[in-house]
Each structure stands twice: as structure tokens, then as C-alpha cells.
Short mmCIF file of C-alpha atoms in Angstrom, two decimals:
data_model
loop_
_atom_site.label_atom_id
_atom_site.label_comp_id
_atom_site.label_asym_id
_atom_site.label_seq_id
_atom_site.Cartn_x
_atom_site.Cartn_y
_atom_site.Cartn_z
CA MET A 86 56.39 -60.76 87.70
CA ASP A 87 58.96 -62.88 85.56
CA TYR A 88 61.73 -60.90 83.90
CA VAL A 89 65.20 -61.00 82.69
CA GLN A 90 67.88 -58.33 82.22
CA TRP A 91 67.82 -56.41 79.06
CA THR A 92 70.27 -53.62 78.56
CA ASN A 93 69.65 -52.13 82.05
CA GLU A 94 65.80 -52.58 81.48
CA THR A 95 63.28 -55.03 82.93
CA SER A 96 62.16 -57.33 80.05
CA ILE A 97 58.77 -58.99 80.54
CA THR A 98 58.65 -62.66 79.88
CA THR A 99 55.21 -63.40 81.23
CA PHE A 100 51.74 -61.74 80.71
CA ILE A 101 48.64 -61.85 82.92
CA PHE A 102 45.22 -61.82 81.29
CA LEU A 103 42.78 -59.68 83.05
CA GLY A 104 39.95 -61.34 81.29
CA PHE A 105 36.26 -60.70 82.48
CA GLN A 106 37.38 -58.94 85.80
CA SER A 107 33.85 -57.20 86.25
CA LEU A 108 32.20 -60.76 86.07
CA HIS A 109 34.70 -62.57 88.36
CA GLN A 110 31.57 -63.83 90.62
CA PHE A 111 30.14 -65.41 87.47
CA GLN A 112 33.26 -67.18 86.34
CA LEU A 113 31.64 -70.78 86.82
CA LEU A 114 28.57 -69.68 84.93
CA LEU A 115 30.90 -68.32 81.98
CA PHE A 116 32.72 -71.54 81.97
CA LEU A 117 29.67 -73.66 81.58
CA LEU A 118 28.43 -71.22 78.79
CA PHE A 119 31.67 -71.12 77.08
CA LEU A 120 31.81 -75.17 77.19
CA VAL A 121 28.48 -75.54 75.77
CA VAL A 122 29.27 -73.10 72.99
CA TYR A 123 32.53 -74.80 72.31
CA ILE A 124 31.16 -78.30 72.12
CA ALA A 125 28.18 -77.20 69.98
CA THR A 126 30.80 -75.03 67.84
CA VAL A 127 32.95 -78.29 66.99
CA ALA A 128 30.06 -80.43 66.67
CA GLY A 129 28.07 -78.35 64.16
CA ASN A 130 31.22 -77.69 62.07
CA LEU A 131 32.45 -81.10 62.05
CA LEU A 132 28.85 -82.22 61.06
CA ILE A 133 28.98 -79.94 58.08
CA VAL A 134 32.34 -81.48 57.11
CA THR A 135 31.13 -85.04 57.58
CA LEU A 136 28.02 -84.44 55.39
CA VAL A 137 29.81 -82.77 52.68
CA ALA A 138 32.27 -85.75 52.66
CA ALA A 139 29.71 -88.36 52.97
CA ASP A 140 26.92 -87.20 50.46
CA ARG A 141 27.87 -87.31 46.78
CA HIS A 142 25.22 -84.64 45.96
CA LEU A 143 27.26 -82.19 47.96
CA HIS A 144 30.52 -82.73 46.08
CA THR A 145 30.27 -79.23 44.43
CA PRO A 146 32.43 -76.26 44.82
CA MET A 147 30.00 -74.52 47.03
CA TYR A 148 30.06 -77.23 49.63
CA PHE A 149 33.81 -77.91 49.19
CA PHE A 150 34.39 -74.23 50.19
CA LEU A 151 31.89 -74.54 52.94
CA ALA A 152 33.52 -77.60 54.47
CA ASN A 153 36.98 -75.88 54.42
CA LEU A 154 35.34 -72.90 56.18
CA SER A 155 33.82 -75.41 58.89
CA VAL A 156 37.41 -76.93 59.35
CA LEU A 157 38.72 -73.19 59.86
CA GLU A 158 35.84 -72.41 62.40
CA THR A 159 36.84 -75.52 64.20
CA LEU A 160 40.57 -74.73 64.31
CA TYR A 161 39.85 -71.13 65.20
CA SER A 162 37.42 -71.93 68.04
CA SER A 163 39.99 -74.49 69.45
CA VAL A 164 42.93 -71.86 69.47
CA ILE A 165 40.79 -69.46 71.58
CA THR A 166 38.25 -71.39 73.80
CA PRO A 167 40.07 -73.97 75.63
CA ARG A 168 42.49 -71.33 76.98
CA LEU A 169 39.35 -69.27 77.91
CA LEU A 170 37.64 -72.21 79.70
CA SER A 171 40.90 -72.65 81.65
CA ASP A 172 41.05 -69.06 82.68
CA CYS A 173 37.65 -69.16 83.87
CA LEU A 174 38.63 -71.71 86.56
CA SER A 175 42.11 -70.67 87.23
CA LYS A 176 43.23 -67.78 89.52
CA SER A 177 46.54 -67.67 87.76
CA ARG A 178 45.91 -66.37 84.21
CA THR A 179 49.52 -66.10 83.03
CA ILE A 180 51.00 -66.85 79.63
CA SER A 181 54.54 -66.61 78.63
CA LEU A 182 55.72 -64.31 75.97
CA GLY A 183 56.37 -67.22 73.52
CA GLY A 184 52.93 -68.84 74.29
CA CYS A 185 51.32 -65.39 73.75
CA ILE A 186 52.98 -64.75 70.26
CA THR A 187 52.14 -68.46 69.27
CA GLN A 188 48.55 -67.91 70.09
CA LEU A 189 48.52 -64.55 68.30
CA LEU A 190 50.08 -66.31 65.32
CA LEU A 191 47.73 -69.12 65.23
CA TYR A 192 44.27 -67.19 65.62
CA SER A 193 45.54 -64.27 63.19
CA SER A 194 46.59 -66.74 60.58
CA LEU A 195 43.16 -68.52 60.61
CA ALA A 196 41.50 -65.18 60.61
CA CYS A 197 43.43 -63.93 57.58
CA ILE A 198 42.63 -67.23 55.79
CA GLU A 199 38.93 -66.97 56.58
CA CYS A 200 38.90 -63.52 54.98
CA PHE A 201 40.20 -64.77 51.60
CA LEU A 202 38.11 -67.87 51.77
CA LEU A 203 34.78 -65.82 52.27
CA ALA A 204 35.87 -63.77 49.22
CA ILE A 205 36.58 -66.98 47.25
CA MET A 206 33.07 -68.24 48.21
CA ALA A 207 31.54 -64.85 46.97
CA LEU A 208 33.52 -65.39 43.58
CA ASP A 209 32.14 -68.71 43.50
CA ARG A 210 28.54 -67.61 43.83
CA TYR A 211 29.23 -64.96 41.06
CA LEU A 212 30.22 -67.52 38.70
CA ALA A 213 27.47 -70.04 39.33
CA ILE A 214 24.75 -67.15 38.96
CA CYS A 215 26.38 -64.78 36.26
CA LYS A 216 28.33 -67.47 34.29
CA PRO A 217 26.20 -70.60 34.53
CA LEU A 218 27.25 -71.96 31.23
CA SER A 219 30.98 -71.88 31.99
CA TYR A 220 30.86 -72.40 35.75
CA GLN A 221 31.68 -76.14 35.75
CA VAL A 222 34.58 -75.57 33.58
CA ILE A 223 35.93 -72.78 35.32
CA MET A 224 35.43 -74.15 38.89
CA ASN A 225 36.73 -77.65 38.55
CA PHE A 226 38.19 -79.40 41.68
CA LYS A 227 41.69 -78.47 40.55
CA VAL A 228 40.91 -74.72 40.57
CA CYS A 229 38.97 -74.99 43.89
CA LEU A 230 41.86 -76.82 45.56
CA GLN A 231 44.44 -74.11 44.13
CA LEU A 232 42.13 -71.25 45.56
CA VAL A 233 41.83 -72.89 48.96
CA THR A 234 45.70 -73.57 49.07
CA ALA A 235 46.39 -70.00 48.00
CA SER A 236 44.13 -68.48 50.71
CA TRP A 237 46.11 -70.82 53.23
CA LEU A 238 49.45 -69.59 51.89
CA ILE A 239 48.66 -65.85 51.65
CA GLY A 240 47.08 -65.85 54.99
CA LEU A 241 49.89 -67.70 56.77
CA SER A 242 52.46 -65.41 55.00
CA VAL A 243 50.60 -62.07 56.02
CA SER A 244 49.94 -63.09 59.63
CA SER A 245 53.64 -64.26 59.99
CA LEU A 246 54.97 -60.84 58.78
CA VAL A 247 52.57 -58.93 61.13
CA VAL A 248 53.20 -61.20 64.19
CA GLY A 249 56.93 -61.22 63.44
CA MET A 250 56.93 -57.25 63.77
CA VAL A 251 54.96 -57.78 67.01
CA SER A 252 57.43 -60.18 68.44
CA LYS A 253 60.25 -57.87 67.98
CA LEU A 254 58.69 -55.29 70.24
CA HIS A 255 60.28 -54.84 73.73
CA PHE A 256 58.00 -55.31 76.80
CA CYS A 257 59.31 -53.84 80.04
CA GLY A 258 56.12 -53.39 82.01
CA PRO A 259 53.29 -53.35 82.87
CA ASN A 260 52.41 -57.03 81.87
CA GLU A 261 48.73 -57.17 82.25
CA ILE A 262 46.84 -57.59 79.14
CA ASP A 263 43.25 -56.30 79.61
CA HIS A 264 41.87 -59.09 77.43
CA PHE A 265 41.17 -62.86 77.28
CA ILE A 266 43.33 -63.54 74.29
CA CYS A 267 46.77 -62.17 73.13
CA ASP A 268 45.28 -59.29 71.15
CA MET A 269 47.55 -57.45 68.74
CA ASN A 270 46.36 -53.88 69.96
CA GLN A 271 46.84 -54.80 73.47
CA LEU A 272 50.39 -56.08 72.79
CA THR A 273 51.42 -52.93 70.81
CA LYS A 274 50.04 -50.77 73.70
CA LEU A 275 52.14 -52.59 76.26
CA SER A 276 55.40 -52.15 74.46
CA CYS A 277 57.61 -49.86 76.15
CA LYS A 278 59.41 -48.69 73.00
CA LYS A 279 56.71 -47.52 70.43
CA SER A 280 57.64 -48.82 66.94
CA ILE A 281 55.98 -46.71 64.28
CA LEU A 282 56.98 -49.24 61.71
CA ALA A 283 55.46 -52.15 63.59
CA GLU A 284 52.22 -50.18 64.13
CA ARG A 285 51.89 -49.21 60.43
CA THR A 286 52.79 -52.53 59.17
CA VAL A 287 50.01 -54.03 61.63
CA LEU A 288 47.39 -51.37 60.27
CA VAL A 289 48.34 -51.68 56.70
CA SER A 290 48.30 -55.65 56.68
CA CYS A 291 44.91 -55.78 58.54
CA SER A 292 43.48 -53.23 56.17
CA ILE A 293 44.58 -55.00 53.04
CA VAL A 294 43.58 -58.51 54.61
CA THR A 295 40.08 -57.07 55.57
CA LEU A 296 39.20 -54.59 52.85
CA GLY A 297 40.80 -56.29 49.84
CA PRO A 298 38.56 -59.47 50.11
CA PHE A 299 35.77 -57.38 51.26
CA VAL A 300 35.79 -55.29 48.11
CA LEU A 301 35.84 -58.50 45.92
CA ILE A 302 32.81 -59.66 47.94
CA VAL A 303 30.87 -56.37 47.38
CA VAL A 304 31.60 -56.41 43.73
CA SER A 305 30.75 -59.87 43.30
CA TYR A 306 27.17 -59.45 44.96
CA VAL A 307 26.71 -56.19 43.07
CA TYR A 308 26.88 -58.32 39.77
CA ILE A 309 24.88 -61.26 41.62
CA LEU A 310 22.13 -58.77 42.44
CA ALA A 311 21.97 -57.45 39.07
CA ALA A 312 21.82 -60.89 37.67
CA ILE A 313 18.92 -61.90 40.00
CA LEU A 314 16.80 -58.97 39.01
CA ARG A 315 16.93 -59.95 35.54
CA ILE A 316 15.57 -63.32 36.24
CA ALA A 317 12.03 -63.46 34.88
CA SER A 318 10.35 -65.93 37.32
CA SER A 319 9.94 -65.03 41.13
CA SER A 320 10.70 -68.48 42.11
CA GLY A 321 14.09 -68.35 40.02
CA ARG A 322 15.02 -64.99 41.66
CA GLN A 323 14.17 -66.46 45.35
CA LYS A 324 16.17 -69.70 44.53
CA ALA A 325 19.24 -67.52 43.41
CA PHE A 326 18.99 -65.33 46.18
CA SER A 327 18.59 -68.20 48.80
CA THR A 328 21.89 -69.53 47.78
CA CYS A 329 23.54 -66.29 48.64
CA ALA A 330 21.73 -65.12 51.67
CA SER A 331 23.51 -67.34 54.15
CA HIS A 332 26.94 -66.27 52.94
CA LEU A 333 25.91 -62.50 53.03
CA VAL A 334 24.97 -63.07 56.78
CA VAL A 335 28.18 -64.62 57.58
CA VAL A 336 30.23 -62.04 55.89
CA SER A 337 28.32 -59.36 57.58
CA LEU A 338 28.92 -60.82 60.97
CA TYR A 339 32.60 -61.59 60.52
CA TYR A 340 33.66 -58.59 58.49
CA GLY A 341 31.79 -56.24 60.77
CA THR A 342 33.44 -57.28 63.86
CA ILE A 343 36.93 -57.60 62.31
CA VAL A 344 36.66 -53.90 60.81
CA ILE A 345 35.50 -52.57 64.28
CA MET A 346 38.37 -54.11 65.90
CA TYR A 347 41.41 -53.65 63.81
CA VAL A 348 40.44 -50.97 60.98
CA VAL A 349 38.46 -48.48 62.88
CA PRO A 350 40.44 -46.37 65.31
CA THR A 351 40.49 -47.88 68.86
CA LYS A 352 41.08 -44.61 70.99
CA ASN A 353 37.44 -44.30 71.84
CA GLN A 354 36.73 -47.99 72.44
CA SER A 355 36.64 -49.08 75.88
CA PRO A 356 38.31 -52.42 76.88
CA ALA A 357 34.79 -53.99 77.77
CA PHE A 358 33.56 -53.16 74.31
CA GLN A 359 36.77 -54.41 72.67
CA LYS A 360 36.39 -57.66 74.56
CA ALA A 361 32.67 -58.19 73.69
CA ILE A 362 33.52 -57.52 69.95
CA SER A 363 36.32 -60.10 70.20
CA LEU A 364 34.22 -62.51 71.95
CA LEU A 365 31.65 -62.28 69.09
CA TYR A 366 33.96 -63.16 66.33
CA THR A 367 36.31 -65.61 68.11
CA VAL A 368 33.56 -67.65 70.06
CA ILE A 369 30.03 -66.72 68.93
CA THR A 370 30.45 -66.58 65.00
CA PRO A 371 32.08 -69.96 64.70
CA LEU A 372 28.86 -71.36 66.31
CA PHE A 373 26.34 -69.52 64.15
CA ASN A 374 28.02 -70.36 60.83
CA PRO A 375 26.86 -73.97 60.73
CA ILE A 376 23.30 -72.99 61.76
CA ILE A 377 23.20 -70.14 59.24
CA TYR A 378 24.36 -72.24 56.48
CA SER A 379 21.99 -75.33 57.26
CA LEU A 380 18.82 -73.27 58.51
CA ARG A 381 17.32 -72.85 54.94
CA ASN A 382 19.60 -75.09 53.07
CA GLN A 383 17.43 -78.02 51.85
CA GLU A 384 20.65 -79.96 50.36
CA VAL A 385 22.42 -79.77 53.74
CA GLN A 386 19.15 -80.75 55.52
CA GLY A 387 18.48 -83.74 53.17
CA ALA A 388 21.99 -84.95 53.67
CA PHE A 389 21.72 -84.90 57.47
CA LYS A 390 18.44 -86.82 57.26
CA LYS A 391 19.96 -89.44 55.02
CA LEU A 392 23.01 -89.91 57.33
CA LEU A 393 20.76 -90.03 60.33
CA LEU A 394 18.49 -92.62 58.63
CA HIS A 395 21.54 -94.60 57.71
CA ASN A 396 23.04 -94.74 61.26
CA LEU A 397 19.53 -95.82 62.62
CA GLY A 398 19.66 -98.67 60.11
CA MET A 399 16.92 -97.27 58.05
CA LYS A 400 16.64 -96.95 54.29
#
């Protein structure tokens, strides 16, 4: 155990990830599985970004936000999965305190930004369906850029505040993190001097970041659903709903896991359950998002076919 002297106490400078201990005999299989998922995640999300950038028919607010979401998912997965892959093949799963805080800051920032971006996407759908005549005036490129920039600034600010509180905690042992990432809940549990202020700051900040945008999403979709039900033709209702269905699925997956992890009390949750939930929103969800958004989206499918034919030299 690495340590330094700190006011007559041992101060931890290195943590050990316990990871998936119960599956140690399947580490190579897990490595191959996570590697395939990571490659597919990066390829799928970068394909979405490429299609939106290359096809002028996708130069709309909805696809601008979708491209930004894909960039976030790529970064999010890249913060978590490479380290996870390394730990699958390594017997020494250690990480320095500074490295742990850095990882926590990066993935918590991206998670906060995604919460706000998903709320912005819901607001965009509300304006497109409920305010169609003024939609293009309100959602011009400048406004879209300002909204995305604001989500980044707020997300970085909130996560920096929370991680700053966690970084001030004193760790004197044990130094084993029963997780595969530097999870905020795990770090607060390992602190030898409990800080009520830090714990309350984490709880309040996570609640605001998750529940605030979630309320905006719910309110937006209540108005959207009411507007869809007023559409006379069934084909019109189906088209309007199809533009929102993918976003609803993504929101349900993402917010469901986040709320379980950081808003619902974790006292009755086993470490195995927490790791499974974390795996879902850090590794699996970024893979599903490009699939969900493109599966029933004819515009994305059409853009992909055009790009494919262009690369094959066919008109």
C-alpha cells in the first residue's frame, strides 16, 4: 500500500480496483466482449457525426444535437472502457489518487453535460411539434450553439464543484474500490473522516443535475403528447411520434440508471448490482444510442446509403 504521513495518520495515495472479482476466470472473455463493444460504440457514434456533417439534409437542430450527443458518447466511453480493458488483462489494478480524481472529473462532467443535452433535445422536439410556425426562427444555429455551449459550461461547473468536494476527503485505508471505475459513492465510503457537507453537496448536486433536466423532459413530452393527439390524420400522428420515440427510449435508459445509482439510497444495493448498473450506463448505453436513433430513422438511413454509394463510386 502506498502512503505518506499526514498528521500521524496513514494517507492513501493509491487505490486498487476490485472490478469483477467473481468473474476472474472469464477475464479474457470479458476483455474481448468489452473490446468489441468499445469499437462498435466509437464506430457507430462517429458514423452519426460523419453523416450529420456530410449530408446537408441533416443540417437541422435535431441532428445537430444528435451529433453532439454522439461526440459525448464517444468521449464518455473512451474515459471508461480503455481502463476497463487494461484491468481485464492486468493483475495490478491500481490507480493513483490523482488519476482516480481525474477519471471521476472527466466522466462525471460528461454525464452532467449529457443530462442537459437530453433536456435540450426534448425542448427542441417540443418546439418542432407544438410551435412549428416559429420553430425555425427560435431554433436558429446561433441559439443551438449557445444551448450546447451552456450545457458544457454548466456540466463542467457542477461536476467540478462535486469532485472538488470529494478530492478534499482524507483517505487513510482501506484502499480497495469495489468497482471498476472511481465511483463517487465508493470514494465517499472509503473516506476515513466522513464529511456531511461533502456527502450533502454530492447528493444535492446529483439530484439537481438529474431531476432538473428530467422534469423539463417530462413537461415537454406532456405537451408533445397532447399536441400529437390533436393531429387529425393517423399518419401525421405516427410521423410526429416516431421523431420522439428514439429520444424517449434513450432518456429512459440513461436517466433510469443514473437515478438508481445516485439519487435512490444505495444502502440496500449490493456492490454487484451497482457495478451492473454502472456497466449499463457507462459501456452499454453509448453503444445503443446510435442504433436506437438510426433504426427507424429514414433520414439517417438515407444519408448512410448515399455516403456508402459515394464511397463505392456509385451515383
